[in-house]
Coordinates of C-alpha atoms in Angstrom, one line a residue:
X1 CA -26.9 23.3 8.7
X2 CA -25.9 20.8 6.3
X3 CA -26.0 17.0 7.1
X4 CA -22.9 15.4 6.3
X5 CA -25.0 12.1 5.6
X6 CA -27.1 13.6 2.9
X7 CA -24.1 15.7 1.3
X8 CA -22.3 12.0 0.9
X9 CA -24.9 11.0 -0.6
X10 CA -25.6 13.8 -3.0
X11 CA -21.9 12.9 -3.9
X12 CA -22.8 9.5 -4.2
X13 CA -25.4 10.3 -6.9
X14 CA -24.0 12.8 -8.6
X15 CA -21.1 10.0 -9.3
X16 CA -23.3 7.4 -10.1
X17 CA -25.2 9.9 -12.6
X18 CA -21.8 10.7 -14.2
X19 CA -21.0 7.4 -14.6
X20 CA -23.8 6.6 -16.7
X21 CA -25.0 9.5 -18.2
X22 CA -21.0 11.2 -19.0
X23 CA -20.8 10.9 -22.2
X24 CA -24.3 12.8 -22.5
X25 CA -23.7 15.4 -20.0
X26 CA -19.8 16.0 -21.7
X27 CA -17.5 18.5 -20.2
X28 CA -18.3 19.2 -16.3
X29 CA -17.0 23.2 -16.1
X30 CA -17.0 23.9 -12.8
X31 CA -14.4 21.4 -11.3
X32 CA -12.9 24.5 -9.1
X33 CA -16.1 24.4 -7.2
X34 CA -15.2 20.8 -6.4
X35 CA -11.6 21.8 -5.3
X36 CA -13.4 24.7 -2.8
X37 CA -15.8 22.1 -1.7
X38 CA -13.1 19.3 -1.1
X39 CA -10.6 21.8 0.8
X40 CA -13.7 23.4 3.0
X41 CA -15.1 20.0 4.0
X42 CA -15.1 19.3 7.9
X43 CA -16.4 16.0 7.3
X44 CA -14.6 13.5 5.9
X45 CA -17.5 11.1 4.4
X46 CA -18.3 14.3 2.0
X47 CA -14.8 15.4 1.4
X48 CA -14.5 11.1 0.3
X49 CA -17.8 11.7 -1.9
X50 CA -16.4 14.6 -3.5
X51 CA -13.2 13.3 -4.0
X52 CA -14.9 10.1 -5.7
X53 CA -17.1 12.5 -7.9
X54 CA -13.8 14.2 -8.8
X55 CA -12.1 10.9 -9.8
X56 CA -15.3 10.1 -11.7
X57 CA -15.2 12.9 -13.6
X58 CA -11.4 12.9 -14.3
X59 CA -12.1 9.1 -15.9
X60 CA -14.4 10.2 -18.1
X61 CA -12.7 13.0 -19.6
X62 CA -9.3 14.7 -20.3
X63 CA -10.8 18.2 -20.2
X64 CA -12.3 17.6 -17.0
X65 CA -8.5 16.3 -15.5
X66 CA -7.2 19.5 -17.6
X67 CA -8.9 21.7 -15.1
X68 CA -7.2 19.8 -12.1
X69 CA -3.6 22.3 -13.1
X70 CA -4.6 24.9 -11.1
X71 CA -2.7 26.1 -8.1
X72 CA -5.4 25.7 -5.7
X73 CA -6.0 21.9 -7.2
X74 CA -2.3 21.3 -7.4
X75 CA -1.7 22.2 -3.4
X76 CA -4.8 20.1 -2.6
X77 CA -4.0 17.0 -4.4
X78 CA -0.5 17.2 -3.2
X79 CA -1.4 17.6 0.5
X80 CA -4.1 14.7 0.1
X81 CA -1.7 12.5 -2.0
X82 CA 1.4 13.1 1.2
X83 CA -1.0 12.3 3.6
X84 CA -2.8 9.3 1.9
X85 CA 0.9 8.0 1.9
X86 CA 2.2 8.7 6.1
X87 CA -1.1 8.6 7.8
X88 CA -1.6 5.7 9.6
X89 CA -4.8 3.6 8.8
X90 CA -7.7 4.1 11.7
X91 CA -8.0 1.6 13.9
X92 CA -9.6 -1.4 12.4
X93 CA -9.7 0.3 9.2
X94 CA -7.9 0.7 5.9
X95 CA -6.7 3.8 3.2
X96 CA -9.7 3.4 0.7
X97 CA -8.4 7.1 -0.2
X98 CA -5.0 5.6 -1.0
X99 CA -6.3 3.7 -4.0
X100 CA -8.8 6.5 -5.0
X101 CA -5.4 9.1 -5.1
X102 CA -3.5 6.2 -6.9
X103 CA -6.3 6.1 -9.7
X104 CA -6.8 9.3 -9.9
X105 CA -2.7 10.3 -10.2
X106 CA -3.5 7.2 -13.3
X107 CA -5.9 9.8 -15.0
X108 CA -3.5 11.2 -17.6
X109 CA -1.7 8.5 -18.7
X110 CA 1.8 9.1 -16.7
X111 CA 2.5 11.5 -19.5
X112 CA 2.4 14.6 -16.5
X113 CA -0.3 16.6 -14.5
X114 CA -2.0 15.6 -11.9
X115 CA -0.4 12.2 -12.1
X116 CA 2.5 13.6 -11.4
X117 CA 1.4 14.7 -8.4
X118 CA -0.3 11.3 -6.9
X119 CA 2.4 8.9 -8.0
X120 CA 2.6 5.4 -5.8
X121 CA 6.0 5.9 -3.6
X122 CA 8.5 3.2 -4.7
X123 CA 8.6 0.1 -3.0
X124 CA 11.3 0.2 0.1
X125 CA 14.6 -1.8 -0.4
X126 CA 16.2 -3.8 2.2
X127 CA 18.3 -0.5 2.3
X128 CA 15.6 1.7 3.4
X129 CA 13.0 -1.1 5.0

């Protein structure tokens, strides 16, 4: 069985190594695994280490976000960007996914894809407060 610890932390450095070493390592082809991986996760420290190693590799290249207009990837980063905006926080804790969604939806400039998808709600008027 696989030990949700260790798979964060595989996430973990697999980010880090991106981080670094992107511009050496270039295109990363398999982003679809990483949309399987994210939507199969039962735990939600790996699904949040994915989801940062995702975002990491969206920043360092447009090819890499490219990949992210799929319909699978679509569906999943619209059901995790509606939910990162109703859910409640946990008790005593806060929506770090909300600002990880919010960079991400960033990634292509607000010129379309998946930003699109992950854009910030507007701000409630006394209308609608």
């Amino acid at each position: 069985a696989i030990k949700p610890e260790l798979a964060s932390m595989c996430c973990g450095c697999l980010e880090r190594l991106y981080r670094v070493h992107g511009p050496k390592i270039g295109i990363f082809d398999d982003t679809h695994v990483l949309v399987d991986l994210i939507t199969n996760a039962s735990h939600g420290a790996v699904r949040h280490g994915l989801l940062r190693l995702l975002l990491e590799l969206c920043r360092r290249r447009d090819e890499n976000t490219a990949q992210l207009l799929t319909e699978p990837a679509v569906g999943l980063l619209t059901d995790l960007a509606a939910f990162a905006h109703t859910a409640a926080p946990p008790p005593g804790g806060s929506h770090h996914g909300r600002a990880l969604l919010a960079r991400l939806s960033h990634q292509t400039g607000g010129e379309g894809g998946p930003a699109l998808l992950t854009a910030a709600p507007a701000e409630p008027t006394a209308a609608g407060a």
